[in-house]
Coordinates of C-alpha atoms and ligand atoms in Angstrom, one line a residue:
M787 CA 9.9 26.6 -13.1
S788 CA 10.3 26.1 -9.4
T789 CA 9.9 22.3 -10.0
N790 CA 12.9 22.4 -12.2
R791 CA 14.8 24.3 -9.6
V792 CA 13.9 21.7 -6.9
L793 CA 14.8 18.8 -9.1
A794 CA 18.1 20.3 -10.0
Y795 CA 18.9 20.9 -6.4
L796 CA 18.2 17.3 -5.5
A797 CA 20.5 16.1 -8.3
E798 CA 23.3 18.5 -7.3
H799 CA 23.2 17.6 -3.6
Q800 CA 22.5 14.0 -4.0
Q801 CA 25.9 12.8 -2.8
R802 CA 25.8 15.0 0.4
H803 CA 22.3 13.7 1.1
L804 CA 23.6 10.2 0.9
E805 CA 26.4 11.0 3.2
Q806 CA 24.0 12.5 5.7
L807 CA 21.8 9.5 5.4
C808 CA 24.8 7.3 6.3
D809 CA 25.3 9.4 9.4
W810 CA 21.7 8.6 10.5
L811 CA 22.2 4.9 9.6
R812 CA 25.3 4.7 11.7
I813 CA 23.0 5.1 14.8
P814 CA 21.9 1.7 16.0
S815 CA 18.3 2.5 16.8
I816 CA 17.1 -1.1 17.6
S817 CA 13.9 -0.3 19.4
S818 CA 13.3 -3.9 20.7
V819 CA 16.7 -4.2 22.5
A820 CA 16.9 -2.4 25.8
E821 CA 20.6 -1.6 25.6
H822 CA 20.0 0.5 22.5
R823 CA 17.6 2.9 24.3
D824 CA 20.0 5.8 24.2
D825 CA 20.9 5.1 20.5
V826 CA 17.2 5.2 19.7
R827 CA 17.1 8.7 21.3
R828 CA 20.1 9.8 19.3
A829 CA 18.4 8.8 16.1
A830 CA 15.3 10.7 17.2
S831 CA 17.5 13.8 17.8
F832 CA 19.3 13.4 14.4
A833 CA 15.9 13.7 12.6
A834 CA 14.7 16.5 15.0
D835 CA 17.9 18.6 14.4
E836 CA 17.6 18.2 10.7
L837 CA 13.8 19.3 10.7
R838 CA 14.6 22.2 12.9
D839 CA 17.4 23.4 10.7
L840 CA 14.9 23.4 7.9
G841 CA 13.0 25.9 9.8
L842 CA 10.2 23.6 11.0
A843 CA 8.8 23.9 14.5
T844 CA 10.1 20.7 16.0
E845 CA 9.6 18.9 19.1
I846 CA 10.8 15.5 20.6
I847 CA 7.7 14.1 22.3
E848 CA 7.8 11.6 25.2
T849 CA 5.1 9.0 25.3
G850 CA 6.5 6.7 27.9
G851 CA 8.6 4.4 25.4
H852 CA 10.8 5.7 22.7
P853 CA 10.1 9.3 21.7
L854 CA 8.2 10.7 18.8
V855 CA 9.7 13.5 16.5
Y856 CA 7.0 16.0 15.5
A857 CA 7.7 18.9 13.2
E858 CA 5.6 21.4 11.1
S859 CA 6.2 24.1 8.7
E860 CA 4.3 27.4 9.1
Q861 CA 0.8 26.4 8.5
R862 CA -1.0 28.6 6.1
P863 CA -4.8 28.3 5.9
D864 CA -4.8 28.7 2.1
R865 CA -2.8 25.7 1.6
K866 CA -3.4 22.0 1.7
T867 CA -1.6 20.1 4.6
L868 CA 0.2 16.8 4.2
L869 CA 1.3 14.8 7.2
F870 CA 4.4 12.7 6.6
Y871 CA 4.8 9.6 8.8
G872 CA 7.9 7.4 9.1
H873 CA 9.9 5.5 11.6
Y874 CA 13.5 5.9 12.7
D875 CA 13.8 2.7 14.6
V876 CA 15.1 -0.4 13.1
Q877 CA 15.0 -4.2 13.5
P878 CA 17.7 -6.4 15.4
V879 CA 20.7 -7.4 13.3
V880 CA 21.2 -11.0 14.2
P881 CA 22.5 -13.3 12.7
L882 CA 25.5 -10.9 12.5
D883 CA 27.9 -13.2 10.8
L884 CA 25.7 -13.1 7.7
W885 CA 26.3 -9.5 7.0
Q886 CA 29.1 -8.6 4.5
Q887 CA 29.8 -5.5 6.6
P888 CA 28.8 -4.5 10.0
P889 CA 25.1 -3.4 9.9
F890 CA 25.7 0.1 11.3
E891 CA 28.8 0.9 9.1
P892 CA 27.0 1.9 5.9
L893 CA 28.6 0.7 2.6
L894 CA 28.0 2.4 -0.7
R895 CA 28.5 -0.1 -3.3
D896 CA 27.2 -1.2 -6.7
G897 CA 24.6 1.6 -6.8
R898 CA 23.3 0.6 -3.3
I899 CA 23.6 1.7 0.2
Y900 CA 23.9 -1.2 2.6
A901 CA 23.0 -0.9 6.2
R902 CA 20.2 -1.8 8.8
G903 CA 17.5 0.7 8.2
A904 CA 18.6 1.7 4.7
S905 CA 15.2 0.8 3.2
D906 CA 13.2 0.2 6.4
D907 CA 12.7 3.1 7.0
K908 CA 15.4 5.8 7.4
G909 CA 16.3 5.8 3.8
Q910 CA 12.7 6.2 2.7
V911 CA 11.6 8.8 5.3
Y912 CA 14.8 10.8 4.4
C913 CA 13.4 11.4 0.9
H914 CA 10.6 13.6 2.4
L915 CA 13.0 15.5 4.5
K916 CA 15.3 16.1 1.4
A917 CA 12.3 17.2 -0.6
V918 CA 11.5 19.8 2.0
E919 CA 15.1 20.9 2.0
A920 CA 15.2 21.5 -1.8
Y921 CA 12.4 24.1 -1.3
V922 CA 13.6 25.6 1.9
R923 CA 17.3 26.0 0.9
Q924 CA 16.3 27.8 -2.2
N925 CA 13.8 30.2 -0.7
L926 CA 11.0 28.6 -2.7
P927 CA 7.7 28.7 -1.0
L928 CA 6.4 25.1 -0.1
P929 CA 3.3 24.4 -2.2
V930 CA 1.7 22.7 0.8
N931 CA 1.9 22.9 4.6
V932 CA 3.9 20.0 5.9
K933 CA 3.7 18.0 9.2
F934 CA 6.1 15.3 10.2
I935 CA 5.5 12.5 12.8
I936 CA 8.5 10.0 12.9
E937 CA 8.2 7.4 15.5
G938 CA 10.7 5.0 17.2
E939 CA 8.5 2.0 18.1
E940 CA 7.1 0.8 14.9
E941 CA 9.4 -2.4 14.9
C942 CA 8.7 -3.3 18.5
G943 CA 4.9 -2.9 18.6
G944 CA 4.9 0.2 20.9
H945 CA 1.7 2.1 21.5
G946 CA 3.0 5.6 22.1
I947 CA 2.2 7.0 18.7
E948 CA -1.4 5.5 18.8
R949 CA -2.1 7.3 22.2
F950 CA -0.6 10.5 20.9
T951 CA -2.6 10.4 17.6
D952 CA -5.8 9.6 19.5
A953 CA -5.1 12.6 22.0
N954 CA -3.8 15.1 19.3
R955 CA -6.3 15.0 16.4
K956 CA -6.3 18.8 16.0
R957 CA -2.6 19.1 16.0
L958 CA -2.3 16.3 13.4
A959 CA -5.2 17.6 11.3
C960 CA -4.3 17.5 7.6
D961 CA -5.7 16.7 4.1
A962 CA -3.8 13.6 3.7
V963 CA -1.2 11.3 5.3
V964 CA 1.8 10.3 3.3
I965 CA 4.0 7.3 4.1
S966 CA 7.0 5.8 2.4
D967 CA 7.6 2.5 4.1
T968 CA 6.6 0.0 1.4
T969 CA 8.0 -1.1 -1.9
L970 CA 7.9 -0.6 -5.7
Y971 CA 6.3 -3.4 -7.6
N972 CA 9.7 -4.3 -9.0
A973 CA 12.9 -2.4 -10.0
E974 CA 11.3 -0.9 -13.0
T975 CA 7.8 -0.3 -11.8
P976 CA 6.9 2.2 -9.1
A977 CA 3.7 1.5 -7.2
V978 CA 1.0 3.1 -5.0
C979 CA 0.0 0.5 -2.2
Y980 CA -3.8 0.4 -1.4
S981 CA -3.8 -2.4 1.2
L982 CA -1.6 -3.5 4.1
K983 CA -2.0 -6.8 6.0
G984 CA -2.9 -6.7 9.7
L985 CA -1.3 -8.9 12.3
S986 CA -1.9 -11.0 15.4
Y987 CA 1.4 -12.3 16.9
F988 CA 1.7 -14.9 19.6
E989 CA 4.3 -16.6 21.8
I990 CA 3.3 -20.1 22.8
R991 CA 5.3 -21.2 25.8
L992 CA 5.3 -24.9 27.1
R993 CA 6.8 -25.9 30.4
G994 CA 7.4 -29.6 31.3
P995 CA 9.9 -30.9 33.8
A996 CA 11.5 -28.4 36.3
A997 CA 14.9 -28.7 34.4
D998 CA 16.3 -30.7 31.4
L999 CA 16.1 -34.4 32.1
H1000 CA 18.5 -37.2 31.0
S1001 CA 16.5 -38.6 28.1
G1002 CA 17.6 -42.1 29.0
S1003 CA 16.7 -42.0 32.6
F1004 CA 13.3 -40.2 32.1
G1005 CA 12.5 -40.5 28.4
G1006 CA 9.0 -42.0 28.0
T1007 CA 7.9 -41.2 31.6
V1008 CA 6.9 -37.5 31.2
Q1009 CA 5.7 -35.3 28.3
N1010 CA 8.5 -33.8 26.2
P1011 CA 7.7 -29.9 25.5
G1012 CA 9.7 -30.2 22.3
N1013 CA 7.4 -33.0 20.9
A1014 CA 4.4 -31.1 22.4
I1015 CA 5.2 -27.8 20.6
C1016 CA 5.6 -29.8 17.3
E1017 CA 2.1 -31.3 17.7
I1018 CA 0.6 -27.9 18.2
V1019 CA 2.4 -26.3 15.3
A1020 CA 1.5 -29.3 13.1
Q1021 CA -2.2 -28.6 13.8
L1022 CA -2.2 -24.8 12.9
K1023 CA -2.6 -25.6 9.2
D1024 CA -4.3 -28.3 7.1
G1025 CA -2.9 -30.0 4.0
D1026 CA -4.3 -27.4 1.7
G1027 CA -2.4 -24.6 3.5
R1028 CA -5.5 -23.3 5.3
C1029 CA -5.4 -22.2 8.9
R1030 CA -7.4 -24.4 11.2
V1031 CA -8.2 -21.7 13.9
P1032 CA -12.0 -21.9 14.0
G1033 CA -13.6 -18.9 12.4
F1034 CA -10.3 -17.7 10.9
Y1035 CA -11.7 -17.0 7.4
D1036 CA -15.2 -15.8 8.5
D1037 CA -14.6 -12.0 8.0
V1038 CA -12.2 -12.2 5.1
L1039 CA -13.0 -9.8 2.2
D1040 CA -12.9 -11.8 -1.0
L1041 CA -11.2 -10.4 -4.1
D1042 CA -13.6 -9.6 -6.9
A1043 CA -13.0 -10.5 -10.5
A1044 CA -11.6 -7.1 -11.5
E1045 CA -9.0 -7.2 -8.7
R1046 CA -8.1 -10.8 -9.6
A1047 CA -7.6 -9.6 -13.2
A1048 CA -5.5 -6.7 -12.1
F1049 CA -3.2 -9.0 -10.0
A1050 CA -3.0 -11.5 -12.9
A1051 CA -2.0 -8.6 -15.3
L1052 CA 1.1 -8.0 -13.2
N1053 CA 2.3 -11.3 -14.3
Y1054 CA 4.1 -12.4 -11.1
T1055 CA 5.7 -15.6 -12.3
D1056 CA 7.1 -18.6 -10.2
D1057 CA 10.4 -17.7 -11.6
V1058 CA 10.1 -14.1 -10.2
L1059 CA 9.2 -15.6 -6.8
R1060 CA 12.2 -18.0 -7.0
E1061 CA 14.5 -15.1 -7.8
E1062 CA 13.1 -12.8 -5.1
T1063 CA 13.1 -15.4 -2.3
G1064 CA 15.8 -18.1 -3.3
A1065 CA 13.1 -20.7 -2.3
P1066 CA 12.7 -23.8 -4.5
G1067 CA 9.2 -22.8 -5.6
P1068 CA 5.8 -21.5 -4.6
F1069 CA 3.9 -23.1 -1.8
G1070 CA 0.6 -22.0 0.0
E1071 CA -3.1 -22.0 0.2
R1072 CA -4.7 -24.1 -2.5
G1073 CA -6.8 -22.3 -5.1
Y1074 CA -5.1 -18.9 -5.1
T1075 CA -2.3 -17.5 -7.1
T1076 CA 1.0 -16.4 -5.5
L1077 CA 0.1 -12.7 -5.6
E1078 CA -3.4 -13.4 -4.3
R1079 CA -1.9 -15.2 -1.3
M1080 CA 0.9 -12.7 -0.8
W1081 CA -1.5 -9.7 -0.9
A1082 CA -5.0 -10.8 0.0
R1083 CA -5.1 -14.0 1.8
P1084 CA -4.5 -14.3 5.6
T1085 CA -1.5 -16.4 6.7
C1086 CA -0.4 -18.3 9.8
D1087 CA 3.3 -18.8 10.2
V1088 CA 5.9 -19.9 12.6
N1089 CA 8.4 -17.0 13.1
G1090 CA 10.6 -18.9 15.6
L1091 CA 10.8 -22.3 17.3
S1092 CA 13.1 -23.4 20.1
S1093 CA 13.4 -26.2 22.4
G1094 CA 16.2 -28.2 23.8
Y1095 CA 19.8 -28.6 22.4
G1096 CA 20.8 -26.9 19.1
G1097 CA 24.6 -26.9 19.5
E1098 CA 27.1 -29.3 17.9
G1099 CA 26.8 -33.1 18.3
A1100 CA 24.3 -35.0 20.4
K1101 CA 23.1 -34.1 23.9
T1102 CA 20.6 -36.5 25.2
I1103 CA 18.0 -34.5 27.1
I1104 CA 14.2 -34.1 27.5
P1105 CA 14.1 -30.4 27.3
A1106 CA 12.3 -28.5 30.1
T1107 CA 10.7 -25.9 27.9
A1108 CA 9.7 -25.1 24.4
V1109 CA 8.7 -21.9 22.6
A1110 CA 7.0 -21.1 19.3
K1111 CA 6.5 -17.6 18.0
V1112 CA 3.5 -17.5 15.6
S1113 CA 2.2 -14.7 13.5
M1114 CA -1.0 -14.5 11.6
R1115 CA -1.1 -11.8 8.9
L1116 CA -4.7 -10.5 8.5
V1117 CA -6.5 -9.1 5.5
P1118 CA -9.3 -6.4 5.3
K1119 CA -12.4 -7.1 7.5
Q1120 CA -10.6 -9.5 9.8
R1121 CA -10.4 -8.1 13.3
P1122 CA -7.1 -8.8 15.2
A1123 CA -8.9 -9.0 18.6
A1124 CA -11.4 -11.6 17.5
I1125 CA -8.6 -13.6 15.6
A1126 CA -6.4 -13.4 18.7
A1127 CA -9.2 -14.7 21.1
A1128 CA -9.9 -17.5 18.6
F1129 CA -6.2 -18.4 18.4
Q1130 CA -5.8 -18.5 22.1
R1131 CA -8.8 -20.8 22.6
Y1132 CA -7.7 -23.2 19.7
V1133 CA -4.1 -23.6 20.9
E1134 CA -5.3 -24.3 24.5
S1135 CA -7.7 -26.8 23.1
I1136 CA -5.0 -28.8 21.1
C1137 CA -2.2 -28.6 23.6
P1138 CA -1.2 -32.2 24.5
P1139 CA -1.4 -33.3 28.1
G1140 CA 1.6 -33.2 30.4
V1141 CA 2.8 -29.7 29.8
Q1142 CA 1.8 -26.3 31.2
C1143 CA 0.8 -24.0 28.2
E1144 CA 0.9 -20.2 28.2
V1145 CA -0.4 -18.4 25.1
V1146 CA 0.8 -14.8 25.0
N1147 CA -0.6 -12.3 22.4
L1148 CA 2.5 -10.0 21.7
H1149 CA 0.9 -7.6 19.3
N1150 CA -1.9 -6.8 17.0
A1151 CA -2.4 -4.5 14.0
D1152 CA -5.4 -3.7 11.9
P1153 CA -5.4 -4.5 8.2
V1154 CA -5.8 -1.5 5.9
L1155 CA -7.7 -1.0 2.6
I1156 CA -7.6 2.4 0.8
E1157 CA -10.0 3.7 -1.9
R1158 CA -8.1 3.7 -5.3
D1159 CA -10.2 6.3 -7.0
A1160 CA -9.5 9.1 -4.5
P1161 CA -7.9 12.2 -6.1
L1162 CA -4.9 11.8 -3.6
M1163 CA -4.1 8.4 -5.2
Q1164 CA -4.1 10.0 -8.7
A1165 CA -1.7 12.6 -7.5
G1166 CA 0.6 9.9 -6.0
L1167 CA 0.6 8.1 -9.3
R1168 CA 1.4 11.3 -11.2
A1169 CA 4.2 12.1 -8.8
L1170 CA 5.7 8.6 -9.1
A1171 CA 5.4 8.6 -12.9
A1172 CA 7.4 11.8 -13.1
G1173 CA 9.8 11.0 -10.2
F1174 CA 10.6 7.5 -11.5
E1175 CA 10.1 8.1 -15.1
A1176 CA 8.0 5.0 -15.4
Q1177 CA 4.4 4.0 -15.4
P1178 CA 3.3 3.2 -11.8
V1179 CA 0.8 0.4 -10.9
F1180 CA -1.4 -0.2 -8.0
V1181 CA -0.2 -2.9 -5.5
R1182 CA -1.1 -4.3 -2.1
E1183 CA 1.6 -5.4 0.5
G1184 CA 1.9 -8.5 2.8
G1185 CA 3.6 -6.4 5.6
S1186 CA 1.9 -4.2 8.2
I1187 CA 2.2 -0.6 9.4
P1188 CA 0.2 -0.6 12.6
I1189 CA -0.4 3.2 12.7
V1190 CA -2.2 3.4 9.4
G1191 CA -5.5 2.1 10.8
T1192 CA -5.2 4.6 13.6
F1193 CA -4.6 7.5 11.2
Q1194 CA -7.7 6.5 9.2
R1195 CA -9.8 6.2 12.3
C1196 CA -8.6 9.4 14.1
L1197 CA -7.8 11.7 11.3
Q1198 CA -10.6 10.7 8.9
V1199 CA -8.3 11.5 5.8
P1200 CA -6.9 9.5 2.9
V1201 CA -3.6 7.7 3.3
L1202 CA -1.0 7.6 0.4
L1203 CA 1.4 4.8 0.7
L1204 CA 4.3 5.5 -1.8
G1205 CA 7.1 2.9 -1.3
Y1206 CA 10.7 3.5 -2.4
G1207 CA 12.0 0.2 -1.3
L1208 CA 12.2 -3.2 -3.1
S1209 CA 10.8 -6.5 -1.9
T1210 CA 14.5 -7.7 -2.4
D1211 CA 16.0 -5.0 -0.1
N1212 CA 16.5 -7.7 2.7
I1213 CA 14.5 -5.8 5.3
H1214 CA 14.5 -7.4 8.7
S1215 CA 17.3 -9.6 7.4
P1216 CA 21.2 -9.6 6.9
N1217 CA 22.5 -7.1 4.2
E1218 CA 19.5 -4.7 4.2
K1219 CA 20.0 -2.2 1.3
L1220 CA 18.4 0.6 -0.6
E1221 CA 19.0 1.2 -4.2
I1222 CA 20.6 4.7 -4.7
R1223 CA 18.4 5.2 -7.7
N1224 CA 15.3 4.6 -5.7
F1225 CA 16.6 7.1 -3.1
A1226 CA 17.1 9.7 -5.7
C1227 CA 13.8 8.9 -7.5
G1228 CA 12.1 8.9 -4.1
C1229 CA 13.4 12.4 -3.3
R1230 CA 12.1 13.6 -6.6
T1231 CA 8.8 12.0 -6.2
S1232 CA 8.3 13.5 -2.7
A1233 CA 9.2 16.9 -4.0
L1234 CA 6.8 16.5 -7.0
L1235 CA 4.0 15.4 -4.7
F1236 CA 3.9 18.8 -3.0
K1237 CA 3.0 20.2 -6.3
E1238 CA 0.6 17.4 -7.2
T1239 CA -1.4 17.8 -4.1
A1240 CA -1.4 21.6 -3.9
A1241 CA -4.5 21.9 -6.0
P1242 CA -7.6 20.8 -4.2
V1243 CA -7.4 17.1 -3.4
Ligands
BES1951 N1 8.2 -1.4 6.5 C1 7.6 -2.5 7.1 C2 6.2 -2.9 6.5 C3 6.3 -3.6 5.2 C4 6.9 -4.8 5.0 C5 5.9 -3.0 4.1 C6 7.0 -5.4 3.9 C7 6.0 -3.7 2.8 C8 6.6 -4.8 2.7 C9 7.4 -2.2 8.6 O1 8.4 -1.4 9.1 C10 7.3 -3.5 9.3 O2 8.2 -4.3 9.2 N2 6.2 -3.6 10.1 C11 6.1 -4.7 10.9 C12 5.0 -4.5 11.9 C13 4.9 -5.3 13.0 C14 6.2 -5.4 13.9 C15 3.8 -5.0 13.9 C16 5.7 -6.0 10.1 O3 5.1 -6.0 9.2 O4 6.3 -7.1 10.5
ZN1952 ZN1 9.2 -0.2 8.2

């Protein structure tokens, strides 16, 4: 009965919820850009004010960088406890000219909400808040105790939440962690995610001459950092698409036959890949299907490359510097620290003579693997099936959520990854959006999850 009232409330108040979400999305909480520091704080306050209004004991916690928002409902010992995690910070918005509207002026159009952070992650985490609201505003008892921890450093690799989690295990104690920061399998198919990739991210900096040189006067006399960075990048992978860093594959957990069959049954075709990416076709490590590479094989990719002149027309120089940003996405059993050390050694060993080479490890994250037969996962599947009115599937993700490994280690509880985004939501890219239907179904799913996990999990 109360479930019907909760779902009816969510339907009735959806328009207001979307407008409030737009207010949150208007705050440009770009965590990696110093000039947005105050905006990041305003986005934290927005979430904190709302949680406080719902009657949760709420605090903004300083950790040295961008603050954490922490909130909890009254904790009754006879109820299960869910800890909801999300992030209120967003990625930078360049290149700005490719947006159809300014990224912090949300646009509701064609059943979508366009804005930076709409899908990653404000729109998704907001579903959990609105699920709580549907109970609280109708004076219905929450079927579970809830705790919220919403961070502002997920996108910039900050460590505040890690330190806080490690030092506050009692406070964060719960029966399960729930996170909505991933995706459905596709528009018709909701999904519980059971594996995230880890990450090891580097910047390779090369210095040659003290300043750009005339390429006629000095070309051929000194090493060119632009050429040198290309030599390095060209040796990161072989012709079969395999990473050449020694030992890179040593710890990779191979897929078993059942998992390969489950991936194959999802029927991810080349045409779907073309549609989702706009790329001419699939490409990658030989011997694996697209989904296997996307979800269960480690990768090594240039994320940025710069050297010399990129403007209009010709400018004849030997550039003074070159930079490559390179990420390795890691899969279960690979250890970021070991991979990082191996990468550093390898790049130094292949750096051509005549340049100074600095290899800087910007951030690392652990890969994640979650048991699929835990009762919590079944509860997640039931909530999704009812919330989205469609049969959910298990998926993995190629993306990373650095804190998940820390939660597993410090809290020793299962983690449920219930994504409400789509892989075509343009996260980290111009024109990020969230489907309004997925927001609505997400709110329902979160509300239903309280009931589904109230019984012993
Ligand atoms: N929401 C994403 C993680 C994600 C990406 C899940 C794609 C599913 C599909 C998250 O906010 C994110 O972008 N994480 C970063 C972490 C990094 C900065 C350490 C990532 O994966 O690049
Ligand atoms: Zn995210």
